[in-house]
mmCIF file of C-alpha atoms in Angstrom:
data_model
loop_
_atom_site.group_PDB
_atom_site.id
_atom_site.type_symbol
_atom_site.label_atom_id
_atom_site.label_comp_id
_atom_site.label_asym_id
_atom_site.label_seq_id
_atom_site.Cartn_x
_atom_site.Cartn_y
_atom_site.Cartn_z
ATOM 1 C CA MET A 27 25.239 -1.295 -3.723
ATOM 2 C CA HIS A 28 26.178 1.473 -1.316
ATOM 3 C CA LEU A 29 26.826 4.975 -2.587
ATOM 4 C CA ASP A 30 30.044 6.790 -1.768
ATOM 5 C CA VAL A 31 29.863 9.054 1.255
ATOM 6 C CA LEU A 32 31.431 11.938 -0.692
ATOM 7 C CA ASP A 33 28.696 11.759 -3.341
ATOM 8 C CA LEU A 34 26.049 11.733 -0.631
ATOM 9 C CA ARG A 35 27.653 14.665 1.161
ATOM 10 C CA ASN A 36 27.867 16.684 -2.053
ATOM 11 C CA PHE A 37 24.228 16.019 -2.887
ATOM 12 C CA TYR A 38 22.724 16.859 0.518
ATOM 13 C CA TYR A 39 25.013 19.721 1.506
ATOM 14 C CA ARG A 40 26.288 21.247 -1.730
ATOM 15 C CA SER A 41 23.407 21.055 -4.207
ATOM 16 C CA ALA A 42 20.169 23.005 -4.126
ATOM 17 C CA LEU A 43 18.133 19.917 -4.994
ATOM 18 C CA GLY A 44 19.736 17.910 -2.186
ATOM 19 C CA ARG A 45 19.247 20.644 0.406
ATOM 20 C CA GLY A 46 15.611 20.909 -0.616
ATOM 21 C CA ALA A 47 15.082 17.139 -0.374
ATOM 22 C CA GLN A 48 16.803 17.089 2.998
ATOM 23 C CA LYS A 49 14.468 19.761 4.347
ATOM 24 C CA VAL A 50 11.300 18.073 3.104
ATOM 25 C CA ILE A 51 12.114 14.682 4.658
ATOM 26 C CA ARG A 52 13.549 16.162 7.854
ATOM 27 C CA ASP A 53 10.499 18.361 8.443
ATOM 28 C CA GLU A 54 8.264 15.300 8.097
ATOM 29 C CA LEU A 55 10.388 13.373 10.593
ATOM 30 C CA VAL A 56 10.426 16.198 13.143
ATOM 31 C CA SER A 57 6.638 16.518 12.922
ATOM 32 C CA TRP A 58 6.395 12.834 13.879
ATOM 33 C CA TRP A 59 8.997 13.047 16.643
ATOM 34 C CA PRO A 60 8.673 16.520 18.173
ATOM 35 C CA ASN A 61 10.106 15.486 21.537
ATOM 36 C CA VAL A 62 13.207 13.303 21.972
ATOM 37 C CA LYS A 63 14.372 14.803 25.247
ATOM 38 C CA GLY A 64 16.561 12.355 27.150
ATOM 39 C CA GLN A 65 16.336 9.705 24.423
ATOM 40 C CA THR A 66 18.950 7.904 22.329
ATOM 41 C CA VAL A 67 18.534 8.611 18.607
ATOM 42 C CA ALA A 68 20.494 6.683 15.969
ATOM 43 C CA GLY A 69 20.619 6.795 12.184
ATOM 44 C CA PHE A 70 21.974 4.231 9.729
ATOM 45 C CA GLY A 71 23.065 4.645 6.110
ATOM 46 C CA PHE A 72 23.312 8.343 5.378
ATOM 47 C CA ALA A 73 20.694 9.552 7.836
ATOM 48 C CA VAL A 74 22.746 12.326 9.454
ATOM 49 C CA PRO A 75 21.062 15.126 7.442
ATOM 50 C CA LEU A 76 17.849 14.184 9.267
ATOM 51 C CA LEU A 77 19.343 14.016 12.768
ATOM 52 C CA ARG A 78 20.530 17.583 13.329
ATOM 53 C CA PRO A 79 17.269 18.831 14.953
ATOM 54 C CA PHE A 80 17.678 16.157 17.643
ATOM 55 C CA LEU A 81 21.186 17.135 18.752
ATOM 56 C CA ALA A 82 20.026 19.731 21.256
ATOM 57 C CA ASP A 83 17.550 17.633 23.265
ATOM 58 C CA ALA A 84 18.434 13.971 22.778
ATOM 59 C CA ARG A 85 20.541 12.269 25.415
ATOM 60 C CA ARG A 86 22.704 10.808 22.665
ATOM 61 C CA VAL A 87 22.779 10.934 18.840
ATOM 62 C CA ILE A 88 24.684 8.322 16.810
ATOM 63 C CA GLY A 89 25.330 8.358 13.054
ATOM 64 C CA LEU A 90 26.059 4.824 11.809
ATOM 65 C CA MET A 91 27.625 4.666 8.358
ATOM 66 C CA PRO A 92 28.203 1.326 6.552
ATOM 67 C CA GLY A 93 31.740 0.307 5.612
ATOM 68 C CA PRO A 94 31.227 0.111 1.812
ATOM 69 C CA GLN A 95 29.829 3.653 1.868
ATOM 70 C CA GLY A 96 32.511 5.244 3.991
ATOM 71 C CA VAL A 97 32.242 7.684 6.869
ATOM 72 C CA MET A 98 32.610 11.422 7.354
ATOM 73 C CA PRO A 99 32.859 13.490 10.545
ATOM 74 C CA TRP A 100 29.479 14.831 11.666
ATOM 75 C CA PRO A 101 28.176 17.281 12.740
ATOM 76 C CA ALA A 102 30.417 20.014 11.403
ATOM 77 C CA GLY A 103 31.869 22.243 14.100
ATOM 78 C CA GLN A 104 30.805 19.936 16.952
ATOM 79 C CA PRO A 105 32.161 16.762 18.567
ATOM 80 C CA ASN A 106 31.953 13.880 16.115
ATOM 81 C CA VAL A 107 29.117 11.344 16.643
ATOM 82 C CA SER A 108 29.423 9.365 13.398
ATOM 83 C CA VAL A 109 31.000 5.910 13.288
ATOM 84 C CA LEU A 110 31.929 3.400 10.581
ATOM 85 C CA CYS A 111 30.329 -0.004 11.042
ATOM 86 C CA HIS A 112 29.336 -3.235 9.364
ATOM 87 C CA ASP A 113 25.831 -3.383 7.884
ATOM 88 C CA THR A 114 24.748 -6.077 10.287
ATOM 89 C CA LEU A 115 27.034 -5.559 13.278
ATOM 90 C CA TRP A 116 26.530 -2.209 14.973
ATOM 91 C CA PRO A 117 28.610 -1.019 17.954
ATOM 92 C CA ILE A 118 25.486 -0.441 20.043
ATOM 93 C CA GLU A 119 24.249 -2.402 23.025
ATOM 94 C CA THR A 120 21.013 -4.355 22.707
ATOM 95 C CA GLY A 121 17.804 -2.459 23.424
ATOM 96 C CA VAL A 122 19.261 0.999 24.111
ATOM 97 C CA VAL A 123 17.950 2.972 21.117
ATOM 98 C CA ASP A 124 14.675 4.889 21.482
ATOM 99 C CA LYS A 125 14.477 6.310 17.953
ATOM 100 C CA LEU A 126 16.106 4.901 14.804
ATOM 101 C CA VAL A 127 16.225 6.350 11.268
ATOM 102 C CA LEU A 128 17.359 4.556 8.106
ATOM 103 C CA MET A 129 17.977 6.475 4.883
ATOM 104 C CA HIS A 130 20.102 5.074 2.041
ATOM 105 C CA GLY A 131 20.523 2.000 4.211
ATOM 106 C CA LEU A 132 17.856 -0.615 3.564
ATOM 107 C CA GLU A 133 17.580 -0.355 -0.217
ATOM 108 C CA THR A 134 21.359 -0.466 -0.697
ATOM 109 C CA SER A 135 22.168 -3.255 1.760
ATOM 110 C CA GLU A 136 23.344 -6.602 0.386
ATOM 111 C CA ASN A 137 21.676 -8.379 3.304
ATOM 112 C CA PRO A 138 18.443 -6.540 4.204
ATOM 113 C CA THR A 139 17.181 -9.436 6.317
ATOM 114 C CA ALA A 140 20.169 -9.333 8.659
ATOM 115 C CA LEU A 141 20.039 -5.536 8.658
ATOM 116 C CA LEU A 142 16.443 -5.541 9.884
ATOM 117 C CA ASP A 143 17.382 -8.075 12.539
ATOM 118 C CA GLU A 144 20.032 -5.618 13.743
ATOM 119 C CA CYS A 145 17.469 -2.820 13.794
ATOM 120 C CA TRP A 146 15.244 -4.980 15.989
ATOM 121 C CA ARG A 147 18.139 -5.825 18.309
ATOM 122 C CA VAL A 148 19.213 -2.270 19.117
ATOM 123 C CA LEU A 149 15.700 -0.873 19.610
ATOM 124 C CA GLY A 150 14.297 -0.923 23.110
ATOM 125 C CA PRO A 151 10.751 -2.169 23.846
ATOM 126 C CA GLY A 152 8.303 0.307 22.346
ATOM 127 C CA GLY A 153 11.102 1.989 20.384
ATOM 128 C CA LYS A 154 10.295 3.635 17.060
ATOM 129 C CA ALA A 155 12.072 3.388 13.703
ATOM 130 C CA VAL A 156 11.553 5.334 10.480
ATOM 131 C CA PHE A 157 12.549 3.914 7.100
ATOM 132 C CA VAL A 158 13.044 6.255 4.139
ATOM 133 C CA VAL A 159 13.299 4.393 0.817
ATOM 134 C CA PRO A 160 12.852 5.173 -2.894
ATOM 135 C CA ASN A 161 9.289 4.801 -4.122
ATOM 136 C CA ARG A 162 9.116 2.226 -6.913
ATOM 137 C CA ALA A 163 6.309 4.130 -8.603
ATOM 138 C CA GLY A 164 7.893 7.564 -8.209
ATOM 139 C CA ILE A 165 10.081 9.393 -10.694
ATOM 140 C CA TRP A 166 12.940 9.915 -8.219
ATOM 141 C CA SER A 167 13.805 6.208 -8.328
ATOM 142 C CA ARG A 168 14.187 6.461 -12.118
ATOM 143 C CA SER A 169 16.654 9.333 -12.091
ATOM 144 C CA ASP A 170 20.407 9.045 -11.643
ATOM 145 C CA ASN A 171 20.559 12.686 -10.514
ATOM 146 C CA THR A 172 19.802 11.772 -6.906
ATOM 147 C CA PRO A 173 20.835 8.997 -4.467
ATOM 148 C CA PHE A 174 17.262 7.685 -4.576
ATOM 149 C CA GLY A 175 17.927 6.432 -8.094
ATOM 150 C CA TYR A 176 20.191 3.686 -6.747
ATOM 151 C CA GLY A 177 19.471 0.480 -4.869
ATOM 152 C CA ARG A 178 16.183 -1.420 -4.738
ATOM 153 C CA PRO A 179 13.066 0.792 -4.756
ATOM 154 C CA TYR A 180 9.979 -0.363 -2.860
ATOM 155 C CA SER A 181 6.235 -0.159 -3.128
ATOM 156 C CA MET A 182 4.428 0.581 0.118
ATOM 157 C CA GLY A 183 3.075 -2.959 0.262
ATOM 158 C CA GLN A 184 6.512 -4.484 -0.248
ATOM 159 C CA LEU A 185 8.102 -2.343 2.453
ATOM 160 C CA GLU A 186 5.394 -2.925 5.054
ATOM 161 C CA SER A 187 5.392 -6.663 4.337
ATOM 162 C CA GLN A 188 9.148 -6.910 4.832
ATOM 163 C CA LEU A 189 8.990 -4.949 8.071
ATOM 164 C CA ARG A 190 6.095 -7.054 9.341
ATOM 165 C CA LYS A 191 8.079 -10.255 8.775
ATOM 166 C CA HIS A 192 10.663 -8.854 11.190
ATOM 167 C CA ARG A 193 8.012 -8.258 13.884
ATOM 168 C CA PHE A 194 7.732 -4.500 13.392
ATOM 169 C CA VAL A 195 4.305 -2.900 13.707
ATOM 170 C CA THR A 196 3.526 -0.106 11.243
ATOM 171 C CA GLU A 197 2.386 3.057 13.015
ATOM 172 C CA ARG A 198 2.026 5.446 10.079
ATOM 173 C CA SER A 199 3.267 6.002 6.554
ATOM 174 C CA GLN A 200 3.693 8.920 4.226
ATOM 175 C CA SER A 201 5.094 9.765 0.821
ATOM 176 C CA ALA A 202 7.286 12.802 0.153
ATOM 177 C CA LEU A 203 9.255 14.576 -2.595
ATOM 178 C CA TYR A 204 6.475 15.377 -5.033
ATOM 179 C CA GLN A 205 8.604 17.812 -7.005
ATOM 180 C CA PRO A 206 10.527 16.450 -10.003
ATOM 181 C CA PRO A 207 14.175 15.503 -9.288
ATOM 182 C CA SER A 208 15.416 18.540 -11.154
ATOM 183 C CA GLY A 209 17.765 21.279 -10.088
ATOM 184 C CA LYS A 210 15.950 23.923 -12.116
ATOM 185 C CA ARG A 211 14.962 26.957 -10.090
ATOM 186 C CA VAL A 212 11.335 26.901 -11.232
ATOM 187 C CA TRP A 213 10.787 23.505 -9.593
ATOM 188 C CA ARG A 214 12.533 24.567 -6.395
ATOM 189 C CA LYS A 215 10.262 27.587 -6.253
ATOM 190 C CA PHE A 216 7.171 25.397 -6.219
ATOM 191 C CA ALA A 217 8.601 22.654 -3.987
ATOM 192 C CA GLY A 218 6.721 23.806 -0.873
ATOM 193 C CA PRO A 219 3.268 24.036 -2.484
ATOM 194 C CA LEU A 220 3.799 20.712 -4.258
ATOM 195 C CA GLU A 221 4.534 18.991 -0.950
ATOM 196 C CA LYS A 222 1.371 20.392 0.626
ATOM 197 C CA VAL A 223 -0.731 19.240 -2.312
ATOM 198 C CA GLY A 224 1.048 15.891 -2.389
ATOM 199 C CA HIS A 225 -0.078 15.013 1.151
ATOM 200 C CA HIS A 226 -3.618 14.798 -0.231
ATOM 201 C CA MET A 227 -2.626 12.664 -3.205
ATOM 202 C CA PRO A 228 -2.046 8.880 -3.464
ATOM 203 C CA ILE A 229 1.174 7.738 -1.819
ATOM 204 C CA ALA A 230 2.394 6.232 -5.106
ATOM 205 C CA THR A 231 3.028 9.694 -6.559
ATOM 206 C CA GLY A 232 5.806 10.718 -4.148
ATOM 207 C CA GLY A 233 9.505 10.184 -4.731
ATOM 208 C CA VAL A 234 10.183 8.463 -1.408
ATOM 209 C CA LEU A 235 8.227 6.386 1.069
ATOM 210 C CA ILE A 236 8.485 7.136 4.794
ATOM 211 C CA VAL A 237 7.240 4.472 7.197
ATOM 212 C CA GLU A 238 7.287 4.580 10.987
ATOM 213 C CA VAL A 239 7.245 1.281 12.866
ATOM 214 C CA SER A 240 7.422 0.290 16.508
ATOM 215 C CA LYS A 241 8.971 -2.633 18.347
ATOM 216 C CA GLN A 242 6.188 -4.345 20.267
ATOM 217 C CA MET A 243 7.225 -7.067 22.683
ATOM 218 C CA ALA A 244 4.925 -10.011 23.408
ATOM 219 C CA ALA A 245 3.681 -10.211 26.981
ATOM 220 C CA PRO A 246 5.517 -12.915 28.972
ATOM 221 C CA THR A 247 3.628 -16.076 29.836
ATOM 222 C CA ARG A 248 2.669 -16.190 33.540
ATOM 223 C CA PRO A 249 3.775 -19.260 35.484
ATOM 224 C CA GLY A 250 1.139 -21.637 36.824
ATOM 225 C CA LEU A 251 -2.063 -22.949 35.328
ATOM 226 C CA THR A 252 -2.715 -21.761 31.780
ATOM 227 C CA GLU A 253 -6.436 -22.498 31.789
ATOM 228 C CA ALA A 254 -9.284 -22.797 34.272
ATOM 229 C CA VAL A 255 -9.836 -26.114 35.970
ATOM 230 C CA ARG A 256 -12.791 -27.657 34.198
ATOM 231 C CA ARG A 257 -13.547 -30.399 36.816
ATOM 232 C CA PRO A 258 -12.670 -29.065 40.295
ATOM 233 C CA LEU A 259 -11.829 -31.466 43.090
ATOM 234 C CA LYS A 260 -14.735 -32.675 45.230
ATOM 235 C CA ALA A 261 -12.741 -32.975 48.458
ATOM 236 C CA LEU A 262 -14.217 -29.768 49.877
ATOM 237 C CA GLU A 263 -17.768 -30.325 48.706
ATOM 238 C CA GLY A 264 -20.292 -30.208 51.542
ATOM 239 C CA ILE A 265 -18.594 -27.458 53.510
ATOM 240 C CA ALA A 266 -20.816 -24.793 52.039
ATOM 241 C CA LYS A 267 -23.745 -27.184 51.644
ATOM 242 C CA PRO A 268 -23.907 -30.386 53.784
ATOM 243 C CA ALA A 269 -24.370 -33.680 51.985
ATOM 244 C CA PRO A 270 -27.959 -35.098 52.198
ATOM 245 C CA GLU A 271 -26.989 -38.048 54.418
ATOM 246 C CA ALA A 272 -25.489 -35.680 56.979
ATOM 247 C CA VAL A 273 -28.898 -34.122 57.679
ATOM 248 C CA SER A 274 -31.083 -37.251 57.348
ATOM 249 C CA GLY A 275 -31.103 -37.971 61.076
ATOM 250 C CA ARG A 276 -29.574 -41.427 60.774
ATOM 251 C CA ASP A 277 -26.286 -40.267 62.202
ATOM 252 C CA LEU A 278 -27.834 -38.501 65.187
ATOM 253 C CA PRO A 279 -27.415 -40.191 68.657
#
């Protein structure tokens, strides 16, 4: 079940809680990807709040928004880079994306298997993807006050297992949003310290799970023999060491 793009926009851009959540997750992402110069960066779902820091240096930034969710122009005041697309049919050539971010995409998709196949298709060899999903054990997934209260929440084991089945290799993982999903000012005041403390706590306590994976391609099989010859031919034997009858003297004139 996809959320409406207007509800997502209002949460992340017009509410204090949403702006705070956006900053926490975006800062984590930027610390993982400090340099995207000359790269193609794409986001699917409602990932555009996380992509703004990459606009200046990336060769290209693309905001993919699923049809059932709807699309909005982004970024404000600049040429639009967002596009409406099908969950499992993106208008991107195969293997051209260097960095990919999914937020409010995987847990709300009606066909997560095909969606992950599409993620694999667009990523280039060695490309990186980050998945941001609701934490099943966290309190954010149990609250209707935020978009993370909708869709299918994950445990870390469930998420990594699903990604592994689609040939992604987990590079690192982190939990975030340790503050309660409340708009009260007292919780916003302590949001920063709670995040710092939360990094030293079990992952299960955070509101969202953030997992970075890479696309590792298998090395191609070299043509020719696939194993050493166990019984080499004897046609050339005697060149390095003459056969005994050759030095016995019987063949001498």
